[in-house]
Amino acid sequence: MEEINAIIFGHKNPDTDSICSSLVMQKYNKNNGWNTKAVRLGEINKETTFVLNYLGLEAPVLINKVEDGQSVILVDHNEFSQSADNIENAKIEMVVDHHRIANFETKEPLYYTAKPYGCTCTILYEEFKKANMKIEKTEAVLMLSAIVSDTLLFKSPTCTKKDIEACNELAEIAGIDVNTYGLEMLKAGTDLSDYTSEQLINIDSKKLASGDFKFQVAQVNTASIEDVLKNKEEIEKAIKDVIKTNELKLFVFLITDIINSNSQAIVLGDNTEVFEKAFNKKLENNMAFLEGVVSRKKQVVPFILNNI
Ligand code: MG
Ligand code: MG
Ligand code: MG
């Protein structure tokens, strides 16, 4: 491949996969002699902070928009609504992702690697293997952290055999016990105590659209749904503000109990009937309990899209 000078970033409201896959991609490119730099599109969450602290790494630099014609590499997302501002005028050189492809268009040809795995880092792990590239301990920890995060320690229905295999081999390279490390990392992410309601609904929030039906699905991980619901009124006020600002038809806030693998959904907007149809449930106090639901990507978004 010809030389690429580009910045690499994951989606807005970055999660552990978005940050780790940017850093791993940077290393992969460096090994190939390409000059690329990982950046980020938002605050680092507490789970990712745990990972970076564990490795003694600095977070990638924060950017808010991309310049016209700037070369970029997208990881862990493709939808422009989740990407950097002005993305439609950037030169997208490459995408490595594990999500549906939507709201995405380029003017020029590009490298695009999409696999329906549980994590972008599982795809990157395969790329290292394919290139016969040695995986260092730092990248091993970054990749296994992302896999644990996206698959909730293999409990999410998005988890594939490839993710488990990759994670186990990475754990061996890193000399880490995945269960012990993974639980500690996930636990770090459930500390929601010092977030305002506005921040809470933005830690992991994705803008989506089907035609002109714009909606947003946010998610937090917790060990106690009850604890989060103590601030229900304030959370609902914050959600209503976002609905107004972003002209959304629907906002779904998933409070996911990662111990018992269930989610409580707070659902607001003018078109909550879409959610009710999707899950065959009547909302009570703007809420519905979703038994066994932990994955926005697999267990929530497709059902909403099918009922719009
Ligand atoms: Mg992600
Ligand atoms: Mg991901
Ligand atoms: Mg996620």
PDB file of C-alpha atoms and ligand atoms in Angstrom:
ATOM      1  CA  MET A   1       0.000   0.000   0.000  1.00  0.00           C
ATOM      2  CA  GLU A   2       1.140   3.514  -0.671  1.00  0.00           C
ATOM      3  CA  GLU A   3       2.060   5.741   2.192  1.00  0.00           C
ATOM      4  CA  ILE A   4      -0.801   7.180   4.159  1.00  0.00           C
ATOM      5  CA  ASN A   5      -0.652  10.258   6.377  1.00  0.00           C
ATOM      6  CA  ALA A   6      -3.849  10.252   8.312  1.00  0.00           C
ATOM      7  CA  ILE A   7      -5.534  10.622  11.653  1.00  0.00           C
ATOM      8  CA  ILE A   8      -7.382   7.649  13.124  1.00  0.00           C
ATOM      9  CA  PHE A   9     -10.484   7.885  15.266  1.00  0.00           C
ATOM     10  CA  GLY A  10     -13.459   5.928  16.577  1.00  0.00           C
ATOM     11  CA  HIS A  11     -16.975   7.259  17.148  1.00  0.00           C
ATOM     12  CA  LYS A  12     -18.115  10.228  19.227  1.00  0.00           C
ATOM     13  CA  ASN A  13     -18.642   9.458  22.912  1.00  0.00           C
ATOM     14  CA  PRO A  14     -15.776   7.005  22.507  1.00  0.00           C
ATOM     15  CA  ASP A  15     -15.897   3.645  24.251  1.00  0.00           C
ATOM     16  CA  THR A  16     -13.000   1.343  25.034  1.00  0.00           C
ATOM     17  CA  ASP A  17     -13.059  -0.242  21.562  1.00  0.00           C
ATOM     18  CA  SER A  18     -12.987   3.153  19.829  1.00  0.00           C
ATOM     19  CA  ILE A  19      -9.951   4.313  21.820  1.00  0.00           C
ATOM     20  CA  CYS A  20      -8.082   0.994  21.852  1.00  0.00           C
ATOM     21  CA  SER A  21      -8.646   0.226  18.178  1.00  0.00           C
ATOM     22  CA  SER A  22      -7.365   3.707  17.228  1.00  0.00           C
ATOM     23  CA  LEU A  23      -4.178   3.117  19.211  1.00  0.00           C
ATOM     24  CA  VAL A  24      -3.724  -0.413  17.866  1.00  0.00           C
ATOM     25  CA  MET A  25      -4.328   0.777  14.302  1.00  0.00           C
ATOM     26  CA  GLN A  26      -1.676   3.462  14.829  1.00  0.00           C
ATOM     27  CA  LYS A  27       0.814   0.780  15.855  1.00  0.00           C
ATOM     28  CA  TYR A  28      -0.132  -1.455  12.925  1.00  0.00           C
ATOM     29  CA  ASN A  29       0.406   1.450  10.537  1.00  0.00           C
ATOM     30  CA  LYS A  30       3.694   2.365  12.178  1.00  0.00           C
ATOM     31  CA  ASN A  31       4.918  -1.187  11.649  1.00  0.00           C
ATOM     32  CA  ASN A  32       4.063  -0.692   7.978  1.00  0.00           C
ATOM     33  CA  GLY A  33       5.976   2.572   7.860  1.00  0.00           C
ATOM     34  CA  TRP A  34       2.876   4.774   7.652  1.00  0.00           C
ATOM     35  CA  ASN A  35       2.654   8.013   9.527  1.00  0.00           C
ATOM     36  CA  THR A  36      -0.757   7.988  11.214  1.00  0.00           C
ATOM     37  CA  LYS A  37      -1.963   9.325  14.527  1.00  0.00           C
ATOM     38  CA  ALA A  38      -4.757   8.207  16.836  1.00  0.00           C
ATOM     39  CA  VAL A  39      -7.068  10.971  18.034  1.00  0.00           C
ATOM     40  CA  ARG A  40     -10.440  10.923  19.798  1.00  0.00           C
ATOM     41  CA  LEU A  41     -13.827  12.594  19.423  1.00  0.00           C
ATOM     42  CA  GLY A  42     -14.840  12.919  23.065  1.00  0.00           C
ATOM     43  CA  GLU A  43     -14.161  12.371  26.743  1.00  0.00           C
ATOM     44  CA  ILE A  44     -12.495   9.166  27.880  1.00  0.00           C
ATOM     45  CA  ASN A  45     -14.896   7.130  30.028  1.00  0.00           C
ATOM     46  CA  LYS A  46     -13.899   5.530  33.331  1.00  0.00           C
ATOM     47  CA  GLU A  47     -13.571   2.032  31.910  1.00  0.00           C
ATOM     48  CA  THR A  48     -11.136   3.231  29.256  1.00  0.00           C
ATOM     49  CA  THR A  49      -9.297   5.319  31.857  1.00  0.00           C
ATOM     50  CA  PHE A  50      -8.715   2.086  33.778  1.00  0.00           C
ATOM     51  CA  VAL A  51      -7.110   0.535  30.681  1.00  0.00           C
ATOM     52  CA  LEU A  52      -4.903   3.533  29.886  1.00  0.00           C
ATOM     53  CA  ASN A  53      -3.784   3.784  33.530  1.00  0.00           C
ATOM     54  CA  TYR A  54      -3.013   0.073  33.606  1.00  0.00           C
ATOM     55  CA  LEU A  55      -0.695   0.561  30.633  1.00  0.00           C
ATOM     56  CA  GLY A  56       0.591   3.996  31.656  1.00  0.00           C
ATOM     57  CA  LEU A  57      -0.581   5.409  28.330  1.00  0.00           C
ATOM     58  CA  GLU A  58      -1.737   8.928  27.506  1.00  0.00           C
ATOM     59  CA  ALA A  59      -5.153   9.322  25.939  1.00  0.00           C
ATOM     60  CA  PRO A  60      -5.145  10.268  22.247  1.00  0.00           C
ATOM     61  CA  VAL A  61      -5.543  13.998  21.568  1.00  0.00           C
ATOM     62  CA  LEU A  62      -9.108  15.335  21.450  1.00  0.00           C
ATOM     63  CA  ILE A  63     -10.336  16.834  18.190  1.00  0.00           C
ATOM     64  CA  ASN A  64     -13.738  18.313  17.446  1.00  0.00           C
ATOM     65  CA  LYS A  65     -13.820  18.391  13.676  1.00  0.00           C
ATOM     66  CA  VAL A  66     -11.821  17.399  10.612  1.00  0.00           C
ATOM     67  CA  GLU A  67     -10.508  19.739   7.943  1.00  0.00           C
ATOM     68  CA  ASP A  68     -11.669  19.737   4.316  1.00  0.00           C
ATOM     69  CA  GLY A  69      -9.704  17.105   2.400  1.00  0.00           C
ATOM     70  CA  GLN A  70      -7.973  15.738   5.524  1.00  0.00           C
ATOM     71  CA  SER A  71      -7.016  12.061   5.326  1.00  0.00           C
ATOM     72  CA  VAL A  72      -8.765  10.009   7.974  1.00  0.00           C
ATOM     73  CA  ILE A  73      -9.111   6.394   9.051  1.00  0.00           C
ATOM     74  CA  LEU A  74     -12.331   5.394  10.801  1.00  0.00           C
ATOM     75  CA  VAL A  75     -12.414   2.585  13.322  1.00  0.00           C
ATOM     76  CA  ASP A  76     -15.378   1.163  15.266  1.00  0.00           C
ATOM     77  CA  HIS A  77     -17.942   3.189  13.294  1.00  0.00           C
ATOM     78  CA  ASN A  78     -18.881   4.347   9.825  1.00  0.00           C
ATOM     79  CA  GLU A  79     -22.104   6.345  10.203  1.00  0.00           C
ATOM     80  CA  PHE A  80     -21.424  10.033   9.631  1.00  0.00           C
ATOM     81  CA  SER A  81     -23.877  10.923  12.403  1.00  0.00           C
ATOM     82  CA  GLN A  82     -21.488   9.258  14.864  1.00  0.00           C
ATOM     83  CA  SER A  83     -18.310  10.621  13.306  1.00  0.00           C
ATOM     84  CA  ALA A  84     -16.321  13.858  13.409  1.00  0.00           C
ATOM     85  CA  ASP A  85     -17.982  17.085  12.379  1.00  0.00           C
ATOM     86  CA  ASN A  86     -17.283  17.870   8.698  1.00  0.00           C
ATOM     87  CA  ILE A  87     -16.563  14.173   7.994  1.00  0.00           C
ATOM     88  CA  GLU A  88     -18.398  14.453   4.648  1.00  0.00           C
ATOM     89  CA  ASN A  89     -15.567  16.704   3.399  1.00  0.00           C
ATOM     90  CA  ALA A  90     -12.665  14.572   4.647  1.00  0.00           C
ATOM     91  CA  LYS A  91     -10.810  11.985   2.587  1.00  0.00           C
ATOM     92  CA  ILE A  92     -11.693   8.637   4.141  1.00  0.00           C
ATOM     93  CA  GLU A  93      -8.727   6.371   3.400  1.00  0.00           C
ATOM     94  CA  MET A  94      -9.792   3.355   5.372  1.00  0.00           C
ATOM     95  CA  VAL A  95     -12.519   1.931   7.604  1.00  0.00           C
ATOM     96  CA  VAL A  96     -12.226  -0.991  10.026  1.00  0.00           C
ATOM     97  CA  ASP A  97     -15.558  -1.668  11.673  1.00  0.00           C
ATOM     98  CA  HIS A  98     -18.044  -4.188  13.042  1.00  0.00           C
ATOM     99  CA  HIS A  99     -21.339  -2.277  12.705  1.00  0.00           C
ATOM    100  CA  ARG A 100     -24.083  -2.010  10.115  1.00  0.00           C
ATOM    101  CA  ILE A 101     -23.101   0.245   7.224  1.00  0.00           C
ATOM    102  CA  ALA A 102     -25.419   3.244   6.999  1.00  0.00           C
ATOM    103  CA  ASN A 103     -25.365   6.997   6.379  1.00  0.00           C
ATOM    104  CA  PHE A 104     -21.978   6.497   4.774  1.00  0.00           C
ATOM    105  CA  GLU A 105     -20.702   7.638   1.399  1.00  0.00           C
ATOM    106  CA  THR A 106     -17.308   8.542  -0.033  1.00  0.00           C
ATOM    107  CA  LYS A 107     -16.167  10.421  -3.113  1.00  0.00           C
ATOM    108  CA  GLU A 108     -13.151   8.201  -3.679  1.00  0.00           C
ATOM    109  CA  PRO A 109     -12.229   4.515  -3.400  1.00  0.00           C
ATOM    110  CA  LEU A 110     -11.033   3.312  -0.009  1.00  0.00           C
ATOM    111  CA  TYR A 111      -9.944   0.325   2.041  1.00  0.00           C
ATOM    112  CA  TYR A 112     -12.957  -1.008   3.924  1.00  0.00           C
ATOM    113  CA  THR A 113     -12.766  -3.958   6.315  1.00  0.00           C
ATOM    114  CA  ALA A 114     -16.069  -4.964   7.866  1.00  0.00           C
ATOM    115  CA  LYS A 115     -16.655  -8.133   9.842  1.00  0.00           C
ATOM    116  CA  PRO A 116     -19.646  -9.037  11.976  1.00  0.00           C
ATOM    117  CA  TYR A 117     -17.485  -9.763  15.023  1.00  0.00           C
ATOM    118  CA  GLY A 118     -18.106  -8.572  18.554  1.00  0.00           C
ATOM    119  CA  CYS A 119     -15.303  -6.008  18.484  1.00  0.00           C
ATOM    120  CA  THR A 120     -13.185  -3.954  16.092  1.00  0.00           C
ATOM    121  CA  CYS A 121     -10.057  -5.133  17.888  1.00  0.00           C
ATOM    122  CA  THR A 122     -10.835  -8.737  16.936  1.00  0.00           C
ATOM    123  CA  ILE A 123     -10.646  -7.645  13.303  1.00  0.00           C
ATOM    124  CA  LEU A 124      -7.355  -5.827  13.987  1.00  0.00           C
ATOM    125  CA  TYR A 125      -5.998  -8.917  15.742  1.00  0.00           C
ATOM    126  CA  GLU A 126      -6.633 -10.853  12.520  1.00  0.00           C
ATOM    127  CA  GLU A 127      -4.902  -8.128  10.504  1.00  0.00           C
ATOM    128  CA  PHE A 128      -1.788  -8.459  12.680  1.00  0.00           C
ATOM    129  CA  LYS A 129      -1.886 -12.240  12.143  1.00  0.00           C
ATOM    130  CA  LYS A 130      -2.378 -11.898   8.399  1.00  0.00           C
ATOM    131  CA  ALA A 131       0.598  -9.546   8.178  1.00  0.00           C
ATOM    132  CA  ASN A 132       2.692 -11.882  10.323  1.00  0.00           C
ATOM    133  CA  MET A 133       3.227  -8.963  12.667  1.00  0.00           C
ATOM    134  CA  LYS A 134       4.328  -9.545  16.230  1.00  0.00           C
ATOM    135  CA  ILE A 135       1.802  -8.367  18.827  1.00  0.00           C
ATOM    136  CA  GLU A 136       3.496  -6.535  21.712  1.00  0.00           C
ATOM    137  CA  LYS A 137       2.183  -6.646  25.249  1.00  0.00           C
ATOM    138  CA  THR A 138       0.725  -3.125  25.100  1.00  0.00           C
ATOM    139  CA  GLU A 139      -1.331  -3.854  21.993  1.00  0.00           C
ATOM    140  CA  ALA A 140      -2.357  -7.215  23.468  1.00  0.00           C
ATOM    141  CA  VAL A 141      -3.794  -5.476  26.544  1.00  0.00           C
ATOM    142  CA  LEU A 142      -5.479  -2.787  24.415  1.00  0.00           C
ATOM    143  CA  MET A 143      -7.120  -5.368  22.179  1.00  0.00           C
ATOM    144  CA  LEU A 144      -8.222  -7.729  24.915  1.00  0.00           C
ATOM    145  CA  SER A 145      -9.656  -4.812  26.908  1.00  0.00           C
ATOM    146  CA  ALA A 146     -11.741  -3.743  23.930  1.00  0.00           C
ATOM    147  CA  ILE A 147     -12.994  -7.290  23.396  1.00  0.00           C
ATOM    148  CA  VAL A 148     -13.950  -7.667  27.068  1.00  0.00           C
ATOM    149  CA  SER A 149     -15.700  -4.276  26.927  1.00  0.00           C
ATOM    150  CA  ASP A 150     -17.699  -4.833  23.739  1.00  0.00           C
ATOM    151  CA  THR A 151     -18.682  -8.414  24.617  1.00  0.00           C
ATOM    152  CA  LEU A 152     -19.205  -7.796  28.351  1.00  0.00           C
ATOM    153  CA  LEU A 153     -16.742 -10.572  29.115  1.00  0.00           C
ATOM    154  CA  PHE A 154     -18.227 -12.804  26.377  1.00  0.00           C
ATOM    155  CA  LYS A 155     -21.776 -12.528  27.787  1.00  0.00           C
ATOM    156  CA  SER A 156     -23.198 -10.322  25.051  1.00  0.00           C
ATOM    157  CA  PRO A 157     -25.012 -11.994  22.127  1.00  0.00           C
ATOM    158  CA  THR A 158     -22.683  -9.998  19.857  1.00  0.00           C
ATOM    159  CA  CYS A 159     -19.760 -12.141  21.018  1.00  0.00           C
ATOM    160  CA  THR A 160     -18.456 -14.599  18.410  1.00  0.00           C
ATOM    161  CA  LYS A 161     -16.063 -17.527  18.582  1.00  0.00           C
ATOM    162  CA  LYS A 162     -13.465 -15.293  16.907  1.00  0.00           C
ATOM    163  CA  ASP A 163     -13.659 -12.802  19.770  1.00  0.00           C
ATOM    164  CA  ILE A 164     -13.133 -15.478  22.412  1.00  0.00           C
ATOM    165  CA  GLU A 165     -10.230 -17.064  20.545  1.00  0.00           C
ATOM    166  CA  ALA A 166      -8.544 -13.714  19.963  1.00  0.00           C
ATOM    167  CA  CYS A 167      -9.039 -12.634  23.563  1.00  0.00           C
ATOM    168  CA  ASN A 168      -7.589 -15.847  24.961  1.00  0.00           C
ATOM    169  CA  GLU A 169      -4.514 -15.631  22.792  1.00  0.00           C
ATOM    170  CA  LEU A 170      -4.041 -11.945  23.619  1.00  0.00           C
ATOM    171  CA  ALA A 171      -4.343 -12.766  27.321  1.00  0.00           C
ATOM    172  CA  GLU A 172      -1.516 -15.211  26.938  1.00  0.00           C
ATOM    173  CA  ILE A 173       0.695 -12.603  25.254  1.00  0.00           C
ATOM    174  CA  ALA A 174      -0.212 -10.052  27.928  1.00  0.00           C
ATOM    175  CA  GLY A 175       0.191 -12.524  30.784  1.00  0.00           C
ATOM    176  CA  ILE A 176      -3.218 -11.535  32.119  1.00  0.00           C
ATOM    177  CA  ASP A 177      -6.079 -13.516  33.619  1.00  0.00           C
ATOM    178  CA  VAL A 178      -8.963 -12.251  31.463  1.00  0.00           C
ATOM    179  CA  ASN A 179     -11.670 -12.854  34.056  1.00  0.00           C
ATOM    180  CA  THR A 180      -9.942 -11.075  36.920  1.00  0.00           C
ATOM    181  CA  TYR A 181      -8.691  -8.176  34.812  1.00  0.00           C
ATOM    182  CA  GLY A 182     -11.910  -7.960  32.786  1.00  0.00           C
ATOM    183  CA  LEU A 183     -14.201  -7.807  35.821  1.00  0.00           C
ATOM    184  CA  GLU A 184     -12.087  -5.097  37.385  1.00  0.00           C
ATOM    185  CA  MET A 185     -12.123  -3.113  34.150  1.00  0.00           C
ATOM    186  CA  LEU A 186     -15.902  -3.460  33.695  1.00  0.00           C
ATOM    187  CA  LYS A 187     -16.429  -2.520  37.339  1.00  0.00           C
ATOM    188  CA  ALA A 188     -14.425   0.674  36.836  1.00  0.00           C
ATOM    189  CA  GLY A 189     -16.896   1.591  34.086  1.00  0.00           C
ATOM    190  CA  THR A 190     -19.931   1.172  36.350  1.00  0.00           C
ATOM    191  CA  ASP A 191     -18.902   3.984  38.687  1.00  0.00           C
ATOM    192  CA  LEU A 192     -21.455   6.578  37.636  1.00  0.00           C
ATOM    193  CA  SER A 193     -21.439   8.502  40.897  1.00  0.00           C
ATOM    194  CA  ASP A 194     -19.954  11.806  39.768  1.00  0.00           C
ATOM    195  CA  TYR A 195     -21.754  12.274  36.468  1.00  0.00           C
ATOM    196  CA  THR A 196     -24.521  14.818  35.995  1.00  0.00           C
ATOM    197  CA  SER A 197     -27.645  13.554  34.222  1.00  0.00           C
ATOM    198  CA  GLU A 198     -26.563  15.352  31.047  1.00  0.00           C
ATOM    199  CA  GLN A 199     -23.218  13.573  31.155  1.00  0.00           C
ATOM    200  CA  LEU A 200     -24.815  10.235  32.016  1.00  0.00           C
ATOM    201  CA  ILE A 201     -26.914  10.135  28.849  1.00  0.00           C
ATOM    202  CA  ASN A 202     -23.834  11.066  26.805  1.00  0.00           C
ATOM    203  CA  ILE A 203     -21.234   8.602  28.111  1.00  0.00           C
ATOM    204  CA  ASP A 204     -22.218   6.107  25.415  1.00  0.00           C
ATOM    205  CA  SER A 205     -24.834   7.621  23.152  1.00  0.00           C
ATOM    206  CA  LYS A 206     -25.353   6.949  19.449  1.00  0.00           C
ATOM    207  CA  LYS A 207     -27.258   9.026  16.942  1.00  0.00           C
ATOM    208  CA  LEU A 208     -29.085   6.947  14.358  1.00  0.00           C
ATOM    209  CA  ALA A 209     -31.502   7.619  11.553  1.00  0.00           C
ATOM    210  CA  SER A 210     -33.793   5.847   9.155  1.00  0.00           C
ATOM    211  CA  GLY A 211     -34.839   8.267   6.437  1.00  0.00           C
ATOM    212  CA  ASP A 212     -35.849  11.394   8.331  1.00  0.00           C
ATOM    213  CA  PHE A 213     -36.688   9.469  11.497  1.00  0.00           C
ATOM    214  CA  LYS A 214     -33.859  10.565  13.776  1.00  0.00           C
ATOM    215  CA  PHE A 215     -33.393   8.735  17.040  1.00  0.00           C
ATOM    216  CA  GLN A 216     -30.767   8.205  19.675  1.00  0.00           C
ATOM    217  CA  VAL A 217     -29.924   5.205  21.849  1.00  0.00           C
ATOM    218  CA  ALA A 218     -27.746   5.762  24.901  1.00  0.00           C
ATOM    219  CA  GLN A 219     -26.488   3.130  27.303  1.00  0.00           C
ATOM    220  CA  VAL A 220     -24.786   2.927  30.692  1.00  0.00           C
ATOM    221  CA  ASN A 221     -23.456  -0.139  32.460  1.00  0.00           C
ATOM    222  CA  THR A 222     -24.266  -0.565  36.126  1.00  0.00           C
ATOM    223  CA  ALA A 223     -24.340  -3.120  38.918  1.00  0.00           C
ATOM    224  CA  SER A 224     -27.560  -1.543  40.236  1.00  0.00           C
ATOM    225  CA  ILE A 225     -30.387  -0.271  38.021  1.00  0.00           C
ATOM    226  CA  GLU A 226     -32.104   1.044  41.163  1.00  0.00           C
ATOM    227  CA  ASP A 227     -29.177   3.331  41.916  1.00  0.00           C
ATOM    228  CA  VAL A 228     -29.346   4.946  38.484  1.00  0.00           C
ATOM    229  CA  LEU A 229     -33.138   5.312  38.706  1.00  0.00           C
ATOM    230  CA  LYS A 230     -32.796   7.450  41.837  1.00  0.00           C
ATOM    231  CA  ASN A 231     -32.181  10.316  39.419  1.00  0.00           C
ATOM    232  CA  LYS A 232     -34.900   9.315  36.950  1.00  0.00           C
ATOM    233  CA  GLU A 233     -36.601  12.707  36.936  1.00  0.00           C
ATOM    234  CA  GLU A 234     -33.385  14.574  36.221  1.00  0.00           C
ATOM    235  CA  ILE A 235     -32.355  12.040  33.584  1.00  0.00           C
ATOM    236  CA  GLU A 236     -35.712  12.463  31.834  1.00  0.00           C
ATOM    237  CA  LYS A 237     -35.281  16.222  31.839  1.00  0.00           C
ATOM    238  CA  ALA A 238     -31.833  15.854  30.251  1.00  0.00           C
ATOM    239  CA  ILE A 239     -33.228  13.465  27.628  1.00  0.00           C
ATOM    240  CA  LYS A 240     -36.071  15.860  26.756  1.00  0.00           C
ATOM    241  CA  ASP A 241     -33.515  18.630  26.193  1.00  0.00           C
ATOM    242  CA  VAL A 242     -31.539  16.429  23.781  1.00  0.00           C
ATOM    243  CA  ILE A 243     -34.728  15.437  21.936  1.00  0.00           C
ATOM    244  CA  LYS A 244     -35.523  19.098  21.423  1.00  0.00           C
ATOM    245  CA  THR A 245     -31.996  20.157  20.423  1.00  0.00           C
ATOM    246  CA  ASN A 246     -31.396  17.255  18.045  1.00  0.00           C
ATOM    247  CA  GLU A 247     -35.001  17.120  16.749  1.00  0.00           C
ATOM    248  CA  LEU A 248     -35.316  13.457  17.648  1.00  0.00           C
ATOM    249  CA  LYS A 249     -38.448  11.380  17.276  1.00  0.00           C
ATOM    250  CA  LEU A 250     -37.302   8.902  19.889  1.00  0.00           C
ATOM    251  CA  PHE A 251     -34.698   8.582  22.633  1.00  0.00           C
ATOM    252  CA  VAL A 252     -33.970   5.277  24.337  1.00  0.00           C
ATOM    253  CA  PHE A 253     -31.763   5.229  27.433  1.00  0.00           C
ATOM    254  CA  LEU A 254     -30.647   1.727  28.344  1.00  0.00           C
ATOM    255  CA  ILE A 255     -29.562   1.142  31.923  1.00  0.00           C
ATOM    256  CA  THR A 256     -27.808  -2.185  31.629  1.00  0.00           C
ATOM    257  CA  ASP A 257     -27.268  -4.454  34.624  1.00  0.00           C
ATOM    258  CA  ILE A 258     -24.051  -6.200  33.628  1.00  0.00           C
ATOM    259  CA  ILE A 259     -24.251  -8.646  36.545  1.00  0.00           C
ATOM    260  CA  ASN A 260     -27.655 -10.079  35.626  1.00  0.00           C
ATOM    261  CA  SER A 261     -27.630  -9.187  31.907  1.00  0.00           C
ATOM    262  CA  ASN A 262     -30.877  -7.180  31.773  1.00  0.00           C
ATOM    263  CA  SER A 263     -31.707  -3.611  30.812  1.00  0.00           C
ATOM    264  CA  GLN A 264     -34.169  -1.041  32.058  1.00  0.00           C
ATOM    265  CA  ALA A 265     -35.121   1.315  29.238  1.00  0.00           C
ATOM    266  CA  ILE A 266     -36.279   4.887  29.693  1.00  0.00           C
ATOM    267  CA  VAL A 267     -38.065   5.857  26.481  1.00  0.00           C
ATOM    268  CA  LEU A 268     -39.123   9.369  25.498  1.00  0.00           C
ATOM    269  CA  GLY A 269     -40.114  11.305  22.389  1.00  0.00           C
ATOM    270  CA  ASP A 270     -43.174  11.819  20.169  1.00  0.00           C
ATOM    271  CA  ASN A 271     -42.851   8.349  18.660  1.00  0.00           C
ATOM    272  CA  THR A 272     -42.485   6.014  21.624  1.00  0.00           C
ATOM    273  CA  GLU A 273     -45.032   3.723  19.922  1.00  0.00           C
ATOM    274  CA  VAL A 274     -42.176   2.589  17.671  1.00  0.00           C
ATOM    275  CA  PHE A 275     -40.397   1.239  20.734  1.00  0.00           C
ATOM    276  CA  GLU A 276     -43.610  -0.300  22.114  1.00  0.00           C
ATOM    277  CA  LYS A 277     -44.223  -2.121  18.841  1.00  0.00           C
ATOM    278  CA  ALA A 278     -40.590  -3.194  18.560  1.00  0.00           C
ATOM    279  CA  PHE A 279     -40.615  -4.853  21.970  1.00  0.00           C
ATOM    280  CA  ASN A 280     -44.319  -5.613  22.241  1.00  0.00           C
ATOM    281  CA  LYS A 281     -44.435  -3.792  25.571  1.00  0.00           C
ATOM    282  CA  LYS A 282     -46.469  -0.915  26.997  1.00  0.00           C
ATOM    283  CA  LEU A 283     -44.343   1.746  28.616  1.00  0.00           C
ATOM    284  CA  GLU A 284     -45.081   2.429  32.268  1.00  0.00           C
ATOM    285  CA  ASN A 285     -43.746   5.695  33.664  1.00  0.00           C
ATOM    286  CA  ASN A 286     -41.789   5.996  30.392  1.00  0.00           C
ATOM    287  CA  MET A 287     -40.025   2.727  31.186  1.00  0.00           C
ATOM    288  CA  ALA A 288     -39.842  -0.876  30.063  1.00  0.00           C
ATOM    289  CA  PHE A 289     -37.774  -3.706  31.478  1.00  0.00           C
ATOM    290  CA  LEU A 290     -35.946  -5.689  28.804  1.00  0.00           C
ATOM    291  CA  GLU A 291     -35.111  -9.148  30.069  1.00  0.00           C
ATOM    292  CA  GLY A 292     -31.813 -10.536  28.745  1.00  0.00           C
ATOM    293  CA  VAL A 293     -31.084  -7.430  26.698  1.00  0.00           C
ATOM    294  CA  VAL A 294     -27.523  -6.082  26.896  1.00  0.00           C
ATOM    295  CA  SER A 295     -26.614  -5.263  23.292  1.00  0.00           C
ATOM    296  CA  ARG A 296     -27.813  -2.046  21.684  1.00  0.00           C
ATOM    297  CA  LYS A 297     -26.436  -3.158  18.324  1.00  0.00           C
ATOM    298  CA  LYS A 298     -28.031  -6.590  18.194  1.00  0.00           C
ATOM    299  CA  GLN A 299     -30.984  -6.545  20.566  1.00  0.00           C
ATOM    300  CA  VAL A 300     -32.304  -2.993  20.339  1.00  0.00           C
ATOM    301  CA  VAL A 301     -31.433  -0.985  17.211  1.00  0.00           C
ATOM    302  CA  PRO A 302     -32.581  -3.564  14.594  1.00  0.00           C
ATOM    303  CA  PHE A 303     -35.998  -3.927  16.276  1.00  0.00           C
ATOM    304  CA  ILE A 304     -36.510  -0.172  16.318  1.00  0.00           C
ATOM    305  CA  LEU A 305     -35.446   0.095  12.661  1.00  0.00           C
ATOM    306  CA  ASN A 306     -37.930  -2.641  11.730  1.00  0.00           C
ATOM    307  CA  ASN A 307     -40.795  -0.724  13.287  1.00  0.00           C
ATOM    308  CA  ILE A 308     -40.204   2.784  11.997  1.00  0.00           C
TER     309      ILE A 308
HETATM  310 MG    MG B   1     -17.924   1.339  20.040  1.00  0.00          MG
HETATM  311 MG    MG B   2     -16.894  -1.737  19.011  1.00  0.00          MG
HETATM  312 MG    MG B   3     -20.592  -0.537  23.339  1.00  0.00          MG
END
